[in-house]
Coordinates of C-alpha atoms and ligand atoms in Angstrom, one line a residue:
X1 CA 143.3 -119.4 83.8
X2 CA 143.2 -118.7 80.1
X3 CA 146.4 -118.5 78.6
X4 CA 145.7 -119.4 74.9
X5 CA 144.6 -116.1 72.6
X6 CA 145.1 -118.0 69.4
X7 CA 142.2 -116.4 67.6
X8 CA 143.7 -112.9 67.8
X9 CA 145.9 -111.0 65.3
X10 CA 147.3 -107.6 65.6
X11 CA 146.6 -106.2 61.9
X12 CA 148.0 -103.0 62.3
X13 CA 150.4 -100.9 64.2
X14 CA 151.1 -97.2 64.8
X15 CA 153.1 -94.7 67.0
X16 CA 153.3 -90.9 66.9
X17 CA 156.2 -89.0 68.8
X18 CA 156.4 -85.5 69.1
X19 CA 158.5 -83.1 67.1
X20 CA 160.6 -81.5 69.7
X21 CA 163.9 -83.5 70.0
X22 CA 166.0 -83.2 73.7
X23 CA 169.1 -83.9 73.6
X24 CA 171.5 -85.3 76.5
X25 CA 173.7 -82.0 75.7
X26 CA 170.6 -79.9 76.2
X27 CA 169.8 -82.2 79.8
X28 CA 173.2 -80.9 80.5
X29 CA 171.9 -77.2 80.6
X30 CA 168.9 -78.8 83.0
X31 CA 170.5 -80.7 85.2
X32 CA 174.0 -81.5 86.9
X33 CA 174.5 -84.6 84.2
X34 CA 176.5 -85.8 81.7
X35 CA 175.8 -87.0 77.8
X36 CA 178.4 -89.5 79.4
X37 CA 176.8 -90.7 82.7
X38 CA 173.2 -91.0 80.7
X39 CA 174.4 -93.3 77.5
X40 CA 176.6 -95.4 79.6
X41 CA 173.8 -95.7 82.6
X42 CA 170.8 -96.0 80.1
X43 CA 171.3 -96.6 76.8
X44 CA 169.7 -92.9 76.1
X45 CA 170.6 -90.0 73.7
X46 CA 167.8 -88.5 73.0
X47 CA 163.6 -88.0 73.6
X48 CA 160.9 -86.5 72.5
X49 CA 159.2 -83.6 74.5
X50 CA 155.9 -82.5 73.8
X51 CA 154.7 -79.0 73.7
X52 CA 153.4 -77.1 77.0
X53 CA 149.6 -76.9 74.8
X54 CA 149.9 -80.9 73.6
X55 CA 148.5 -83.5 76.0
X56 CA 148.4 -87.4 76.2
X57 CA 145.4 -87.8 73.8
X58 CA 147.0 -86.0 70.9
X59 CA 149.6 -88.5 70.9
X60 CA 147.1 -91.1 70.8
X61 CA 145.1 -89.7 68.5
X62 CA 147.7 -89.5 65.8
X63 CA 149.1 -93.2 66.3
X64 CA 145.9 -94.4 66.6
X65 CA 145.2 -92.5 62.8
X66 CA 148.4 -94.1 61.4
X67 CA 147.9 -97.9 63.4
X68 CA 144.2 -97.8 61.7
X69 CA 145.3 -96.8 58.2
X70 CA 147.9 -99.6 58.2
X71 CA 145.3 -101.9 59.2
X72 CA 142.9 -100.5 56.2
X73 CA 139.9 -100.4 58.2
X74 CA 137.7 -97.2 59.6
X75 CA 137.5 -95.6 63.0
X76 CA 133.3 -97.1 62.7
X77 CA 134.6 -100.3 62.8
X78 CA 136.5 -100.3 66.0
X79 CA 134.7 -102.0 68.7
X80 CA 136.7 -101.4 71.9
X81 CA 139.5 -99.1 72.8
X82 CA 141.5 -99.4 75.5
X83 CA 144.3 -97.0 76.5
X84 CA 146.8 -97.5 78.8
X85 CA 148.2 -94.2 80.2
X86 CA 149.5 -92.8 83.6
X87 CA 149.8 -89.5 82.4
X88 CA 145.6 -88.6 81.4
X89 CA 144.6 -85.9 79.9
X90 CA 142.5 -85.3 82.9
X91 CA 141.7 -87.2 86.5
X92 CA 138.6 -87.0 84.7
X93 CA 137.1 -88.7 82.2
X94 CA 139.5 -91.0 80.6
X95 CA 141.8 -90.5 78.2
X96 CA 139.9 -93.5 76.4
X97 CA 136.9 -91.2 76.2
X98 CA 138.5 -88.2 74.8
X99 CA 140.6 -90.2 72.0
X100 CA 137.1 -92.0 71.1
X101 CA 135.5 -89.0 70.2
X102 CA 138.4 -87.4 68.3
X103 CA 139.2 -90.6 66.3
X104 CA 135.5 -91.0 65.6
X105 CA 135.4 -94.6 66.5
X106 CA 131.7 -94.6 67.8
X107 CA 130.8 -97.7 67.8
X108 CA 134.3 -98.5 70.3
X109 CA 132.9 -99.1 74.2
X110 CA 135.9 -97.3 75.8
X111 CA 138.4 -97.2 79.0
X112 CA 141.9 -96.7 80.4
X113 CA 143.9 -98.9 82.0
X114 CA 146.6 -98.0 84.7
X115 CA 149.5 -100.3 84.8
X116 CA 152.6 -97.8 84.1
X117 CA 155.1 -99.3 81.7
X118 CA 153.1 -102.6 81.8
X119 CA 150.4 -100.8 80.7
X120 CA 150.6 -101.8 76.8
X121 CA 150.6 -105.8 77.9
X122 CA 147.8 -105.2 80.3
X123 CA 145.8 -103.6 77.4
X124 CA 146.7 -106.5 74.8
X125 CA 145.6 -108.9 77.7
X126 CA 142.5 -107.5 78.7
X127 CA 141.1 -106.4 75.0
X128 CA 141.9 -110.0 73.6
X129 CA 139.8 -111.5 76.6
X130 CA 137.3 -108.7 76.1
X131 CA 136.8 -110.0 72.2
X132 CA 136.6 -113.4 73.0
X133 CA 133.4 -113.1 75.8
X134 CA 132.1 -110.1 74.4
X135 CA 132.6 -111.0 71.1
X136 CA 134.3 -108.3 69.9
X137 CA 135.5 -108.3 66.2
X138 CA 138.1 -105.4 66.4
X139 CA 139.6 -103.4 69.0
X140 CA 142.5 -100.9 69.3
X141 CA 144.6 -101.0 72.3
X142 CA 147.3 -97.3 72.9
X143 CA 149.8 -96.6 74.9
X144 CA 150.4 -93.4 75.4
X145 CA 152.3 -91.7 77.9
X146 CA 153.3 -87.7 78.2
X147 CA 155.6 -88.7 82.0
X148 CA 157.4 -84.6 81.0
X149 CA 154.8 -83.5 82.7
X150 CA 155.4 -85.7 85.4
X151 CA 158.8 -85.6 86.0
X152 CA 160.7 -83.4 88.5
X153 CA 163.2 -81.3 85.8
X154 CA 165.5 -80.7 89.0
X155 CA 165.6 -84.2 90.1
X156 CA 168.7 -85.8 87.7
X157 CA 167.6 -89.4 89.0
X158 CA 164.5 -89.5 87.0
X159 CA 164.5 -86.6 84.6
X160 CA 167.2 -88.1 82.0
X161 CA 165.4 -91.2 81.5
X162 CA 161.6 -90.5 80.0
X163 CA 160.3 -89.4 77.0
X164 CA 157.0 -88.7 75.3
X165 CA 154.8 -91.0 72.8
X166 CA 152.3 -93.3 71.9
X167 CA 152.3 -96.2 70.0
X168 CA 149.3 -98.1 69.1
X169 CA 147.7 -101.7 68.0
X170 CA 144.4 -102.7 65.6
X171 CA 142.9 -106.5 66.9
X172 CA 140.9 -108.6 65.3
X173 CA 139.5 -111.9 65.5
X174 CA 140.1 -115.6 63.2
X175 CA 142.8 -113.6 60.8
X176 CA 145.5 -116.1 60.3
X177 CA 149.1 -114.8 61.1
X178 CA 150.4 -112.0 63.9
X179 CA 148.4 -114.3 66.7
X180 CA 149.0 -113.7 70.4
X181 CA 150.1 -117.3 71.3
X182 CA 150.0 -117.1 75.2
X183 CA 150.9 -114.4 77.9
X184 CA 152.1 -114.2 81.3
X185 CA 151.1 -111.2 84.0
X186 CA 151.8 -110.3 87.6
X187 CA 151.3 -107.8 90.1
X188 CA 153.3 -107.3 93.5
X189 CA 152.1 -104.4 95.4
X190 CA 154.4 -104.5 97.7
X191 CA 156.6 -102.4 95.3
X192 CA 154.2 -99.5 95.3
X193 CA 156.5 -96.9 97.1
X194 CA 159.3 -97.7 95.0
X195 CA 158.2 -95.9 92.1
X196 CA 155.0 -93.8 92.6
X197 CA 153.6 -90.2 91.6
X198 CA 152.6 -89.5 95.5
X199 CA 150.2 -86.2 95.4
X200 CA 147.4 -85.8 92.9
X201 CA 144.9 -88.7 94.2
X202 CA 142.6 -89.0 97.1
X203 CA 146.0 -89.8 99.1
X204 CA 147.6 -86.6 98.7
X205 CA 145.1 -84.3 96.5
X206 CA 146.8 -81.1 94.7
X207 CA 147.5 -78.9 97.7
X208 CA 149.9 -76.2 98.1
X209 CA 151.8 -78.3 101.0
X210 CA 151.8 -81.5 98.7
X211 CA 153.0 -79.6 95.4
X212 CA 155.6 -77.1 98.0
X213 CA 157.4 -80.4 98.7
X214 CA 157.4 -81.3 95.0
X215 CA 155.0 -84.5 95.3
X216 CA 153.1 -84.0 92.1
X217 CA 156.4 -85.5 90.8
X218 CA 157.4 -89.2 90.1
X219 CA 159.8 -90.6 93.0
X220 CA 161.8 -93.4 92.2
X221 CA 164.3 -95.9 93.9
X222 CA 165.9 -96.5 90.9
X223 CA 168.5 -99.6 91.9
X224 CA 165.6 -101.5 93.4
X225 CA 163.4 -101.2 90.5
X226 CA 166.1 -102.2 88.0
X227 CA 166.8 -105.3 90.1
X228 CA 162.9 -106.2 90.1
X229 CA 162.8 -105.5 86.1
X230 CA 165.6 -107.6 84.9
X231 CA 164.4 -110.7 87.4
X232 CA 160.5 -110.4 86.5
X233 CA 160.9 -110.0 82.9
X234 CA 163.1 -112.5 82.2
X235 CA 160.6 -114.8 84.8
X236 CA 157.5 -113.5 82.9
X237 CA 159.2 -114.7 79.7
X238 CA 160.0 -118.0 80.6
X239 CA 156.3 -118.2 82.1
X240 CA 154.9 -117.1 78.6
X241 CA 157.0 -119.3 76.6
X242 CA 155.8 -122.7 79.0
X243 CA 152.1 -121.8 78.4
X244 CA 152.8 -122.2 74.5
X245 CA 155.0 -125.2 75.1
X246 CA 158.1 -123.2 73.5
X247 CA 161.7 -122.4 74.9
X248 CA 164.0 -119.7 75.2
X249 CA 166.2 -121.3 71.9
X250 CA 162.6 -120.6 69.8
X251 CA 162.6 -116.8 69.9
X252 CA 163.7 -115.1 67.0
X253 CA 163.0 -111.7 68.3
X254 CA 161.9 -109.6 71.6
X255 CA 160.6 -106.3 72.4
X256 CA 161.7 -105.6 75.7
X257 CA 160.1 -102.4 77.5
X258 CA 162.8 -99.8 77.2
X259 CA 164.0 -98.9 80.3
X260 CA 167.5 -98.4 80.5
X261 CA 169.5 -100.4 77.7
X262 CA 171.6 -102.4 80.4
X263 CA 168.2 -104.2 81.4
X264 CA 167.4 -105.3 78.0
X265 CA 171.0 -106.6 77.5
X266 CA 170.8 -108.2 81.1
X267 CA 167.6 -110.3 80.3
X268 CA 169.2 -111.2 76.6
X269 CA 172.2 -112.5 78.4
X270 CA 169.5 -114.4 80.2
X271 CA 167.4 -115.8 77.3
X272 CA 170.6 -116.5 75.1
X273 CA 169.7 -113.9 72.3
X274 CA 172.0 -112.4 69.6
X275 CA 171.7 -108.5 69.7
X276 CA 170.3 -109.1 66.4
X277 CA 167.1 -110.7 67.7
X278 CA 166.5 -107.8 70.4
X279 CA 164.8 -104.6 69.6
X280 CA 166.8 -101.4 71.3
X281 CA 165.4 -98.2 70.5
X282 CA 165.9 -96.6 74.1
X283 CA 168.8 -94.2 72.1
X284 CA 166.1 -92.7 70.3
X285 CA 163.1 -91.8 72.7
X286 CA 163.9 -92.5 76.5
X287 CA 161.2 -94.5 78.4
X288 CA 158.0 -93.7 77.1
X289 CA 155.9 -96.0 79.8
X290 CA 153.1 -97.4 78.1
X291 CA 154.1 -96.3 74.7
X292 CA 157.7 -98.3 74.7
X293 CA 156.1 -101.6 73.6
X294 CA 154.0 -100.6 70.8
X295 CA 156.5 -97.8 69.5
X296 CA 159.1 -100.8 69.5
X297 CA 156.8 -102.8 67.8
X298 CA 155.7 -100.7 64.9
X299 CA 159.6 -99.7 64.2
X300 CA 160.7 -103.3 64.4
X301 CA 157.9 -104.2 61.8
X302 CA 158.8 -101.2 59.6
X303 CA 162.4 -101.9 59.5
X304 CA 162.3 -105.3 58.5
X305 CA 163.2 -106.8 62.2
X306 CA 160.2 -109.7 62.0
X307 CA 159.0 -112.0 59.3
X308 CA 156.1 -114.0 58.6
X309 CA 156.3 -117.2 61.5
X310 CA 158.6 -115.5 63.3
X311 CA 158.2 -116.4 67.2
X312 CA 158.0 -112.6 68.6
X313 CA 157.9 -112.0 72.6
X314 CA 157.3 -108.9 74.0
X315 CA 158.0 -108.1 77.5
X316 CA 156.9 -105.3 80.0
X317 CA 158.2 -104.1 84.0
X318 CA 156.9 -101.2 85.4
X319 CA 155.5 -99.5 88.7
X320 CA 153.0 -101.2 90.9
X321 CA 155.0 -103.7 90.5
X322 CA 153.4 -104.6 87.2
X323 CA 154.7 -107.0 84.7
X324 CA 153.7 -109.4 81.5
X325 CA 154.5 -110.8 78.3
X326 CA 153.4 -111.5 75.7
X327 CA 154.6 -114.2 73.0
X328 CA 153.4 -114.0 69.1
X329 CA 153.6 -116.3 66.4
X330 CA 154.2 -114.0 63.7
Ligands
ACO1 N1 173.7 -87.8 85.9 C1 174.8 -87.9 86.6 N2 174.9 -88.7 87.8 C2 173.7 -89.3 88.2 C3 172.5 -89.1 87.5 C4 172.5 -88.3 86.3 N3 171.4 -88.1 85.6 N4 171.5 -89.8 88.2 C5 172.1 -90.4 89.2 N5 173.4 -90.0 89.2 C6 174.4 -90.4 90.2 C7 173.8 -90.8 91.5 O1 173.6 -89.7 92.3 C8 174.9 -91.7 92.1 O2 175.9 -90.9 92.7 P1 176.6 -91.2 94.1 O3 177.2 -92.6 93.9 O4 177.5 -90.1 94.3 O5 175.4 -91.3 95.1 C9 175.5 -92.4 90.9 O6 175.1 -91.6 89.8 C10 175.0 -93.8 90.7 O7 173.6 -93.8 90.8 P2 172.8 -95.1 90.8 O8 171.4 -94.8 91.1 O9 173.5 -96.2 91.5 O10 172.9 -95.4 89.2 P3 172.4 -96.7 88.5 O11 173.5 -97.3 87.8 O12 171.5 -97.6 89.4 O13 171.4 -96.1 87.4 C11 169.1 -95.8 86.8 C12 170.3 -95.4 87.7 C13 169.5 -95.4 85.4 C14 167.9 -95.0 87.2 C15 168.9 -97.3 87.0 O14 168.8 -97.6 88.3 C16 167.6 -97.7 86.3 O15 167.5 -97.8 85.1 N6 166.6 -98.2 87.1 C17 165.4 -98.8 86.5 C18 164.4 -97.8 86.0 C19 163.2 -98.6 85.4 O16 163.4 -99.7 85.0 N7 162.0 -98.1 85.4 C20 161.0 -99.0 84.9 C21 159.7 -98.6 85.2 S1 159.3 -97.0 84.8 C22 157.6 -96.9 84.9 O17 156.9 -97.8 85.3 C23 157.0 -95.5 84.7

């Protein structure tokens, strides 16, 4: 399998959140929760919540704006976009389509990827093999995520931990610096009902039996998942680092998805990193899915967190099972 992306450099890098902040304190007038239970348990203070009339595109479109402007190139010269979402604007056509059109990247063949909080690896994984047989000279890759829609508000298990965003990445080929290295991926599907959206698909469709029982809504075995997230990622790593002939000792600096904080410090423990060399930004936006690891990215770039050489991982767990990383040589 090909594990070497050498040729590919992410050039630019964008996210969009939306305005409205909630607060733990304001969960507290949602739920029966604690600002208490949800910073010690997750790592969370705060996420963004997007307005009843805003959808998962709109996100997209405006990270995609700023991740093309930092790149300095036009919306004509985009040749592929891929965006990985599990919150669409519609069953119907993809997201991908709608964000085309509205970005004006017309020359960009376009799709959407479902991998959940994966979803941003997947895309990196799949556009760079994408450039190299179709010969592709740029692409953008979004994730974008709006799970508030998705979430059960009476359902304390799930509710505290999203948020809403999108963060996205420009590609191109033979630029010299910011090159994907090597990757690692994985699917188990045996995982499938421990974290799942069960009604809205030919399974369950939207009936009034299906959304009476609250079905429409994500379901999720939280222990069992964080058990599966801290072992795969820190695997998936590992994996990633032996297909570029490095070690653990030759990171200088990881974007974990962010899921709950105490998985991020769990698979530092693992890997031997200072806090210093591990992006945490879980306080400010929740889990935003597929958004996480490019919203992560683009902060960590603008605040100084990576320099030129740097050897940056980033790493990804989410439903499915899904999982993957990705390691950079800045
Ligand atoms: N406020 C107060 N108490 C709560 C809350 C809450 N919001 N939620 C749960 N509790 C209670 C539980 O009811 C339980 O009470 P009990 O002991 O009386 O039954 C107690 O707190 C402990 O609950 P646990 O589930 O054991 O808490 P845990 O420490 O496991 O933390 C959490 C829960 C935060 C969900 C954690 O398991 C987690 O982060 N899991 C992983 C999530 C993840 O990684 N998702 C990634 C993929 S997401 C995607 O792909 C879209």
């Amino acid at each position: 399998m090909l594990k070497y992306f050498d040729y590919i450099s992410i050039v630019g890098t964008g996210f969009y959140v939306p305005d409205r902040i909630m607060t733990n304190f304001d969960l507290e007038k949602v739920v029966d929760t604690t600002d208490d239970w949800i910073r010690t348990r997750t790592g969370i203070t705060e996420r963004r919540i997007v307005k009843d009339s805003e959808a998962t595109s709109d996100l997209a479109i405006k990270a995609g704006a700023i991740a093309l402007k930092k790149a300095g190139i036009t919306s004509k010269e985009i040749d592929l976009l891929i965006i990985a979402t599990q919150s669409p604007d519609y069953p119907l056509p993809s997201t991908a389509c709608v964000t085309q059109h509205r970005l004006g990247l017309t020359n960009a063949v376009c799709f959407d990827i479902s991998a959940a909080c994966s979803g941003s690896i997947y895309a990196l994984i799949v556009a760079a093999s994408l450039m190299k047989t179709c010969n592709y000279n740029t692409a953008m890759i979004i994730g974008t995520d709006v799970l508030s829609k998705s979430v059960d508000w009476s359902d304390r298990n799930t509710c505290v931990l999203f948020g809403d965003g999108a963060g996205a990445m420009v590609l191109k080929m033979n630029i010299k610096g910011r090159n994907l290295l090597s990757f690692d991926w994985g699917t188990d599907g045996s995982g499938v009902d421990l974290l799942k959206i069960p009604a809205g698909g030919s399974r369950s469709p939207i009936l009034s039996s299906n959304l009476n029982q609250r079905q429409q809504y994500l379901k999720m075995d939280g222990k069992k998942v964080y058990k599966q997230a801290t072992k795969m990622m820190y695997h998936s790593v590992i994996r990633a680092l032996n297909h570029a002939k490095l070690q653990k000792s030759d990171i200088d600096f990881i974007i974990p998805h962010q899921a709950n904080k105490r998985i991020i410090e769990a698979i530092a423990k693992k890997l031997a990193l200072a806090d210093d060399k591990v992006m945490i930004n879980i306080e400010n936006y929740g889990n935003t899915s597929a958004a996480s690891i490019p919203i992560a990215l683009d902060e960590a770039i603008s605040q100084g967190k990576i320099k030129d050489g740097d050897i940056v991982v980033l790493t990804a767990f989410g439903a499915g099972l899904t999982w993957g990383s990705i390691v950079i040589k800045w």
